[in-house]
Short mmCIF file of C-alpha atoms in Angstrom, two decimals:
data_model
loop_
_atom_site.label_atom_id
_atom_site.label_comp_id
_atom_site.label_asym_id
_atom_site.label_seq_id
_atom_site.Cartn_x
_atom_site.Cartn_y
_atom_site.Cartn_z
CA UNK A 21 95.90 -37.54 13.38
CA UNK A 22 97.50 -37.49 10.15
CA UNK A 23 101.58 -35.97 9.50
CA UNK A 24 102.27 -32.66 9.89
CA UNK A 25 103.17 -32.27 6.01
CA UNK A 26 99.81 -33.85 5.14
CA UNK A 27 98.43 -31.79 7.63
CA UNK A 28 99.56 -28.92 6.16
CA UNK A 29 98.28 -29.88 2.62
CA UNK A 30 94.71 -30.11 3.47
CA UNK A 31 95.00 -27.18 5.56
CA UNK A 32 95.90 -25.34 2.60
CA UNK A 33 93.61 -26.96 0.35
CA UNK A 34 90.80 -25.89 2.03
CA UNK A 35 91.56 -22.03 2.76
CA UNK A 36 92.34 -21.92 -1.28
CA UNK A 37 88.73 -23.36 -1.83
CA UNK A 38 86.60 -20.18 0.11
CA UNK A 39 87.63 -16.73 1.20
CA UNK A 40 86.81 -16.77 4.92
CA UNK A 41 87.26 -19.84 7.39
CA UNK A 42 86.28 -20.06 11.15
CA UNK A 43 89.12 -21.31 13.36
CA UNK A 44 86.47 -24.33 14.76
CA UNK A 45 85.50 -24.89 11.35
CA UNK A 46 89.05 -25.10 10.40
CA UNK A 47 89.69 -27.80 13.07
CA UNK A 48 86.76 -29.52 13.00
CA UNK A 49 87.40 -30.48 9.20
CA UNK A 50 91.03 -31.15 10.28
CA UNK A 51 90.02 -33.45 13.35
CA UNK A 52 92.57 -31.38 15.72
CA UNK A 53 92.87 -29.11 18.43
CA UNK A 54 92.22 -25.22 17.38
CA UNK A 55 95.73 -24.54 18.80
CA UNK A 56 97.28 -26.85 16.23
CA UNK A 57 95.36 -25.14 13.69
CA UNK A 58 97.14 -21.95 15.04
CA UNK A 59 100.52 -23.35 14.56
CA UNK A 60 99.88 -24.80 10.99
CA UNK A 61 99.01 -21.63 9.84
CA UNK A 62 102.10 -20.01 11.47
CA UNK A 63 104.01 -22.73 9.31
CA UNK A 64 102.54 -21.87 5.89
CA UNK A 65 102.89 -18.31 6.75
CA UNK A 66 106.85 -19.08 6.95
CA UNK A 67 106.60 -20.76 3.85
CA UNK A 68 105.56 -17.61 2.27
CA UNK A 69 101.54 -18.45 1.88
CA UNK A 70 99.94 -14.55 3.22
CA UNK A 71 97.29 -16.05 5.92
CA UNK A 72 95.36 -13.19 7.64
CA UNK A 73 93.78 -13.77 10.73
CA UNK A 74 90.12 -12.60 11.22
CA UNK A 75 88.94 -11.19 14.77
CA UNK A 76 85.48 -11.65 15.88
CA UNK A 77 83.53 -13.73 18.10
CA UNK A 78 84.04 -16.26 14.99
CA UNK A 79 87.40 -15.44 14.39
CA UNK A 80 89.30 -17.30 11.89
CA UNK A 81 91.60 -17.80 8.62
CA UNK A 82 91.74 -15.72 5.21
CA UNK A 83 94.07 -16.72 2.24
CA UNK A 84 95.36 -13.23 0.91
CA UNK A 85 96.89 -12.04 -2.35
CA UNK A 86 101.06 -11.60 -1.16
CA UNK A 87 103.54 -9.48 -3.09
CA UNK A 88 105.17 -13.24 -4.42
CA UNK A 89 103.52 -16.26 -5.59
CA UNK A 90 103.85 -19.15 -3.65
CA UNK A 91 103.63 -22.49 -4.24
CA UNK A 92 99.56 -23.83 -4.98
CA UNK A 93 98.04 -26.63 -4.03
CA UNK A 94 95.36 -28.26 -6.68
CA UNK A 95 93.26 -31.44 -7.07
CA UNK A 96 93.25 -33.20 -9.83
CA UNK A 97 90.49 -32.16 -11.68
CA UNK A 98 91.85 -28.45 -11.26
CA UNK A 99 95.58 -29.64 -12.07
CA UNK A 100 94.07 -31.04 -15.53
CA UNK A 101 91.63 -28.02 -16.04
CA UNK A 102 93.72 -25.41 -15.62
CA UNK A 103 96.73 -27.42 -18.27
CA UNK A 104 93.35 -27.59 -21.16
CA UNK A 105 92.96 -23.95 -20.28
CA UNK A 106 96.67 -23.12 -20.85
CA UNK A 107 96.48 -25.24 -23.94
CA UNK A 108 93.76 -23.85 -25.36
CA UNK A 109 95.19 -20.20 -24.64
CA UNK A 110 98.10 -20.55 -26.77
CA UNK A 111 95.57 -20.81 -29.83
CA UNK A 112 93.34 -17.48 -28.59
CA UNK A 113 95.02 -14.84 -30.13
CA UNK A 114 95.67 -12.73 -26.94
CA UNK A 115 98.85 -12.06 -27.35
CA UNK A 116 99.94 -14.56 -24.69
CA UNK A 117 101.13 -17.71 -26.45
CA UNK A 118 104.50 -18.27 -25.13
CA UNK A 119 103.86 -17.10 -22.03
CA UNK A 120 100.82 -19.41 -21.56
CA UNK A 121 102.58 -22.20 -23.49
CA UNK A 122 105.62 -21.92 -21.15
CA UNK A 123 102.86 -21.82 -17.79
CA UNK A 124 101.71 -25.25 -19.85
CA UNK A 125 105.58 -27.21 -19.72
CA UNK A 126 105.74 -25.93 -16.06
CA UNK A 127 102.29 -26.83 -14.83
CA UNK A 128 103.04 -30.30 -16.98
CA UNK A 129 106.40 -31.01 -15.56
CA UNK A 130 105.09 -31.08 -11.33
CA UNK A 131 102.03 -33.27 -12.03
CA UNK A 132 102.06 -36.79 -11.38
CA UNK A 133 102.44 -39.71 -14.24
CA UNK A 134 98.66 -40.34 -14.18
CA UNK A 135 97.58 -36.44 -15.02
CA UNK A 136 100.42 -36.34 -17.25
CA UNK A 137 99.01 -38.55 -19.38
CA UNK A 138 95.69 -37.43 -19.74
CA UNK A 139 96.64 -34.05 -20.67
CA UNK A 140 98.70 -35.21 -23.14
CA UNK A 141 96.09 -36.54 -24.91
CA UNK A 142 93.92 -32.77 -25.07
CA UNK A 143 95.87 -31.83 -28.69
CA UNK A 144 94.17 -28.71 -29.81
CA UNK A 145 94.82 -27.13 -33.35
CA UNK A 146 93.29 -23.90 -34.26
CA UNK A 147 91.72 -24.09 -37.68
CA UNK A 148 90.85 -20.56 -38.84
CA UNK A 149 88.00 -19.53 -41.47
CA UNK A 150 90.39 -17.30 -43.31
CA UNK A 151 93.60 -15.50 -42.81
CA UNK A 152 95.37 -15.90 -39.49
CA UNK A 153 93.65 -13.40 -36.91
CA UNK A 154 95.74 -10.71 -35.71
CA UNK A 155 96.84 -11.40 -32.27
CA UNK A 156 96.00 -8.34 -29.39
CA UNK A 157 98.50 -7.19 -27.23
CA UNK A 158 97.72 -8.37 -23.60
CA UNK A 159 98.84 -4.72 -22.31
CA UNK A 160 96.10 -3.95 -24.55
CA UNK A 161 93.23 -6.35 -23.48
CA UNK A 162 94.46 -5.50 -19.46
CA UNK A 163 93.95 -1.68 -20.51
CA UNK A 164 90.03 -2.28 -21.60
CA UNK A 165 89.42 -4.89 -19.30
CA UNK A 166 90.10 -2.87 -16.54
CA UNK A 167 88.26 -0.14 -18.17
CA UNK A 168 84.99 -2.12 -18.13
CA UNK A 169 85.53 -3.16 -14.11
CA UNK A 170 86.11 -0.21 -13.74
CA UNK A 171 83.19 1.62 -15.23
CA UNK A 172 84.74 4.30 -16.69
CA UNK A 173 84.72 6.04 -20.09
CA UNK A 174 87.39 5.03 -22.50
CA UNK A 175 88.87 7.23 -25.09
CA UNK A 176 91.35 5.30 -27.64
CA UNK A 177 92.52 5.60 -31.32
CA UNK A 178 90.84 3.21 -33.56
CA UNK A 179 92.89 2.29 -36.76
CA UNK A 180 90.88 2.04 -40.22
CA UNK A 181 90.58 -1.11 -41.78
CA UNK A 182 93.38 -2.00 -44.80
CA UNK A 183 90.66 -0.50 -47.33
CA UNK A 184 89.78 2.67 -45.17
CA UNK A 185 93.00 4.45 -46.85
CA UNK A 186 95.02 6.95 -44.60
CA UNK A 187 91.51 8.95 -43.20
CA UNK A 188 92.69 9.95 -39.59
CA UNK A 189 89.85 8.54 -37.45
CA UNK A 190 89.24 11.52 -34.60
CA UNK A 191 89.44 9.93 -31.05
CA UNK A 192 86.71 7.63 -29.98
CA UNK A 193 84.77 8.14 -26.41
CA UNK A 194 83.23 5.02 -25.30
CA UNK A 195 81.18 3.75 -22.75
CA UNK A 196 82.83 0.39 -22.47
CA UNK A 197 80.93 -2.95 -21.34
CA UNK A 198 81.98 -6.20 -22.30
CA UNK A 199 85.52 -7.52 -23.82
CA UNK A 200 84.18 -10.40 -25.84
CA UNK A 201 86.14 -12.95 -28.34
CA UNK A 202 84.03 -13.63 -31.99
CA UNK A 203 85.65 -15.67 -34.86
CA UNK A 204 89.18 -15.41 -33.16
CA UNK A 205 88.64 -11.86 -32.74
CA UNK A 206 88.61 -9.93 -29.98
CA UNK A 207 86.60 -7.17 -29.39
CA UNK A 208 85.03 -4.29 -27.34
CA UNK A 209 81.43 -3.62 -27.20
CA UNK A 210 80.52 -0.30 -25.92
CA UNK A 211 78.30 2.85 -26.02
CA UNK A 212 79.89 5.31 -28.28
CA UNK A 213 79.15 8.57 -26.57
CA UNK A 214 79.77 10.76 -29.93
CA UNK A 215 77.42 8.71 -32.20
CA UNK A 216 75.13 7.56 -29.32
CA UNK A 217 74.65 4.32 -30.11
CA UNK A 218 76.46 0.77 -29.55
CA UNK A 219 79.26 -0.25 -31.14
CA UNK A 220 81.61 -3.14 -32.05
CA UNK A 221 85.45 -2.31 -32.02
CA UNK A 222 88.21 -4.38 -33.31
CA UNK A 223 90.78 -4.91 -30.34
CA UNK A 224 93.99 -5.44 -32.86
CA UNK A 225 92.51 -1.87 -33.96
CA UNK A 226 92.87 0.07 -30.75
CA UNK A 227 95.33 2.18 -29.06
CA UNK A 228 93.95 3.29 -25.70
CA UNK A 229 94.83 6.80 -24.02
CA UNK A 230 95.53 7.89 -20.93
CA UNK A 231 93.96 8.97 -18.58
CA UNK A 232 90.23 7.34 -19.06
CA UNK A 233 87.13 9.82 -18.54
CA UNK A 234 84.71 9.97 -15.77
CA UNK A 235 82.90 6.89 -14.14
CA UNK A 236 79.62 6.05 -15.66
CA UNK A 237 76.44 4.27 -14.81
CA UNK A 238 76.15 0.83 -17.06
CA UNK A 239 73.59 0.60 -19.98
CA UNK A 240 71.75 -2.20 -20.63
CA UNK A 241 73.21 -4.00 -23.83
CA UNK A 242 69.91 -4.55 -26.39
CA UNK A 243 68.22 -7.69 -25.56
CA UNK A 244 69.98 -7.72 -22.04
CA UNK A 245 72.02 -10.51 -23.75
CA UNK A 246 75.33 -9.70 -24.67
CA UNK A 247 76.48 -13.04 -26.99
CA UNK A 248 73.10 -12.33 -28.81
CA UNK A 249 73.22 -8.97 -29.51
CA UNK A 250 77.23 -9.73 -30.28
CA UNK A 251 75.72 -12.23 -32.74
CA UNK A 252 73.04 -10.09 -34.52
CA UNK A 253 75.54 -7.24 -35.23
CA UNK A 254 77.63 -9.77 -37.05
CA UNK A 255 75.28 -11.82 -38.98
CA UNK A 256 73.68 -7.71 -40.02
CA UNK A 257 70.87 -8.44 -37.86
CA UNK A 258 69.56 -5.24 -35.21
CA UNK A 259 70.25 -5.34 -32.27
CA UNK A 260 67.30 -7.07 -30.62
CA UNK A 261 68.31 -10.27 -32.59
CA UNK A 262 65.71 -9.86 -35.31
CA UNK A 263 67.01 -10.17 -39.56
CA UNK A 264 66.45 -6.32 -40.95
CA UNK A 265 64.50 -8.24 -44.19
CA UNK A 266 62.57 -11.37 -43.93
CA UNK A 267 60.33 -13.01 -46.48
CA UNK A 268 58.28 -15.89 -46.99
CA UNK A 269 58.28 -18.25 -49.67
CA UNK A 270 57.10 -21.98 -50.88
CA UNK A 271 59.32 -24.36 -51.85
CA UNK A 272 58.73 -27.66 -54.30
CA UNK A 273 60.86 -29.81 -51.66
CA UNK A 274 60.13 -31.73 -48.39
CA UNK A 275 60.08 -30.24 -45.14
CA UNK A 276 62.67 -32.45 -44.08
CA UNK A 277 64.98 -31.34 -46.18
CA UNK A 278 64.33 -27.68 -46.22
CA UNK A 279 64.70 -28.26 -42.42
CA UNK A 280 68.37 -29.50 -42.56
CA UNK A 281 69.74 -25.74 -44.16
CA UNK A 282 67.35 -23.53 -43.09
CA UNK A 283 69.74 -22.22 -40.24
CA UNK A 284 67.17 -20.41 -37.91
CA UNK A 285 63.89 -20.33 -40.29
CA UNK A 286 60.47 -21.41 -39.40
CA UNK A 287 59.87 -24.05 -41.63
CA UNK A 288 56.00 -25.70 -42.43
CA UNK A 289 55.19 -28.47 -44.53
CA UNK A 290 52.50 -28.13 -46.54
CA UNK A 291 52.77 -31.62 -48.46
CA UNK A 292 54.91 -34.47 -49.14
CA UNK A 293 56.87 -32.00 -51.64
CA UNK A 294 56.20 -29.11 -50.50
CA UNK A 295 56.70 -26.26 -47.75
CA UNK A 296 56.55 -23.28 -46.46
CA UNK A 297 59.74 -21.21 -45.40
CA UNK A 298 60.26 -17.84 -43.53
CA UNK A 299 63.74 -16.98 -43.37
CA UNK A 300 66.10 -13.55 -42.59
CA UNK A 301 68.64 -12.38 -43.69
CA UNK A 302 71.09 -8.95 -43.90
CA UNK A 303 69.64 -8.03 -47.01
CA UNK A 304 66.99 -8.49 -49.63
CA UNK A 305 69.45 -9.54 -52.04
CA UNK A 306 71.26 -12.09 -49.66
CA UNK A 307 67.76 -13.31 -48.55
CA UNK A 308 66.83 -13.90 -52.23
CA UNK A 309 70.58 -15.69 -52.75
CA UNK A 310 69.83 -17.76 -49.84
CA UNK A 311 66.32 -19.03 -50.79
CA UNK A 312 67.86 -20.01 -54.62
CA UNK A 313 70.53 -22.07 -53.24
CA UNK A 314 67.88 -25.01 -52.11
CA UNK A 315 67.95 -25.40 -56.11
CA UNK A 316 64.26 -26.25 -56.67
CA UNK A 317 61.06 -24.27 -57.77
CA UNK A 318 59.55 -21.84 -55.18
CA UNK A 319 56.87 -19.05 -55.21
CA UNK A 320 57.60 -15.92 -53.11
CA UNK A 321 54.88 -15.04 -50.81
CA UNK A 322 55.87 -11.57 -49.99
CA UNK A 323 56.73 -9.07 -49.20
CA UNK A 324 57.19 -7.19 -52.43
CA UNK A 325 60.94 -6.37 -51.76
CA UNK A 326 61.67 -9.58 -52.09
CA UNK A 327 60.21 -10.29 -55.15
CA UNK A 328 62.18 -7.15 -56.64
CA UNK A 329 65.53 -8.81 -55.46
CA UNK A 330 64.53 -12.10 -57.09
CA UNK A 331 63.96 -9.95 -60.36
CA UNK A 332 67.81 -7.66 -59.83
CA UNK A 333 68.99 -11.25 -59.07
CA UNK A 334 67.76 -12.15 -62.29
CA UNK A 335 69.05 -9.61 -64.46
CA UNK A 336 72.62 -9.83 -62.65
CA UNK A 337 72.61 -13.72 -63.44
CA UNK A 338 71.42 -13.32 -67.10
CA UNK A 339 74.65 -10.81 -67.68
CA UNK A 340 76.95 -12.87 -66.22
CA UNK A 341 75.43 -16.19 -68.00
CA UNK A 342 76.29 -14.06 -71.63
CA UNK A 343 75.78 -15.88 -74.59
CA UNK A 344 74.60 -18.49 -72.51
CA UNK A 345 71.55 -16.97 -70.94
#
């Protein structure tokens, strides 16, 4: 029978790794007597752990939430995961860097020499596209999180962006569904009740109001994907996923290498030099920029929009080119 402190350990371990335990069970994994089981759990219970007891024919153990945190137990491949997560959290944006970066030095500072050292070889640096990302107040991200648990109709204030000027915004009503992260952004995606249809909202942008509206039964986000249809609404595709102008063309290069930028097109070859590309894009004028970047001869198949933003592509080109045109 192993120590009582040992004992107690594994005892732990196991009612932090399911909800519900049998007594039996509980002994049986522990290789003692049920009544010994009893009395460990009296002793974590007096170290502050909250164990409820569960009646039944198969009565047994529960791990509850308690009004303190007590100490936790974790292996070592949840010790390490939970000090990436931590590390990567302090480069999110959520509002929570200290706080997460100070959880880091005190999950760091209990674990032994051998976990200590592999963390400290996770060094993450956040590399943004652009300007910093705003960061999101976590009150904020709590407030619409709980909203979409909760299934129940959100009404907030939704700043302008810097080039909106001062035009008061009225008060949104949303439907909201998912809290998703895009870019180092957060934001809400939700059925906006006034303009009935889906929407994208910036999380820096938001200033929720109390109380929230009425429950509501959940909509099915286009495509039943969420990270696609999150996708699509940012690249100016619909929402089913699909580019709002696509065209065809041929290009004088190999397949190969048309293959290598063409992003999500359906590429054919057609010869050693030549191939076939269908490609989408947000517009007919960034489909036409898109298709002149490969840098090489090409014949436009169709459809005629696309041969009409070839031609304003054109004439835009030969102003800026001047004298040299």
């Amino acid at each position: 029978m192993p120590k009582t402190s040992a004992r107690l350990l594994s005892l732990l371990s196991l009612l932090q790794a399911r909800r519900d335990w049998p007594g039996r069970t509980l002994a049986e994994r522990l290789e003692v007597s049920p009544r010994t089981v009893r009395r460990d759990v009296d002793r974590l219970r007096e170290l502050g752990y909250p164990i409820a007891a569960t009646r039944g024919p198969d009565g047994g153990y529960r791990l509850d939430a308690g009004a303190e945190l007590p100490p936790l137990l974790f292996d070592d491949e949840q010790a390490v995961a939970l000090a990436i997560a931590l590390r990567i959290a302090t480069t999110a944006g959520a509002g929570i860097d200290e706080a997460a970066a100070r959880a880091l030095h005190t999950v760091r500072q209990v674990m032994p020499a051998r976990l200590r050292r592999r963390i400290d070889t996770v060094q993450v640096t956040a590399v943004e596209r652009s300007a910093v990302p705003p960061h999101v107040d976590s009150g904020v991200l709590v407030a619409l999180s709980n909203a979409v648990h909760a299934r129940e109709v959100l009404r907030f204030d939704h700043d302008p962006p810097p080039w909106g000027g001062d035009e008061v915004l009225p008060v949104r009503r949303v439907e909201p569904h998912h809290l998703v992260t895009w870019g180092g952004r957060w934001y809400l995606v939700g059925w906006d009740l006034d303009r009935d249809d889906w929407r994208t909202f910036r999380a820096d942008r938001i200033t929720p109001r109390t109380p929230t509206g009425p429950r509501f039964t959940p909509r099915a986000v286009p495509g039943g994907d969420v990270a696609a249809f999150v996708a699509a609404r940012f690249r100016g595709a619909d929402g089913s996923g699909g580019w709002p102008c696509r065209g065809e063309v041929i290009l004088d290069l190999p397949a190969e290498e048309v293959s290598r930028h063409a992003g999500d097109g359906i590429v054919e070859e057609l010869g050693p030099d030549r191939c076939r590309l269908v490609l989408g894009s947000w517009s007919w004028s960034a489909l036409a920029a898109a298709l002149g970047r490969f840098d090489a001869d090409l014949e436009v198949v169709g459809p005629a929009e696309l041969k009409a933003a070839f031609a304003h592509l054109a004439r835009r080109c030969a102003a800026a080119a001047g004298d040299h045109a």
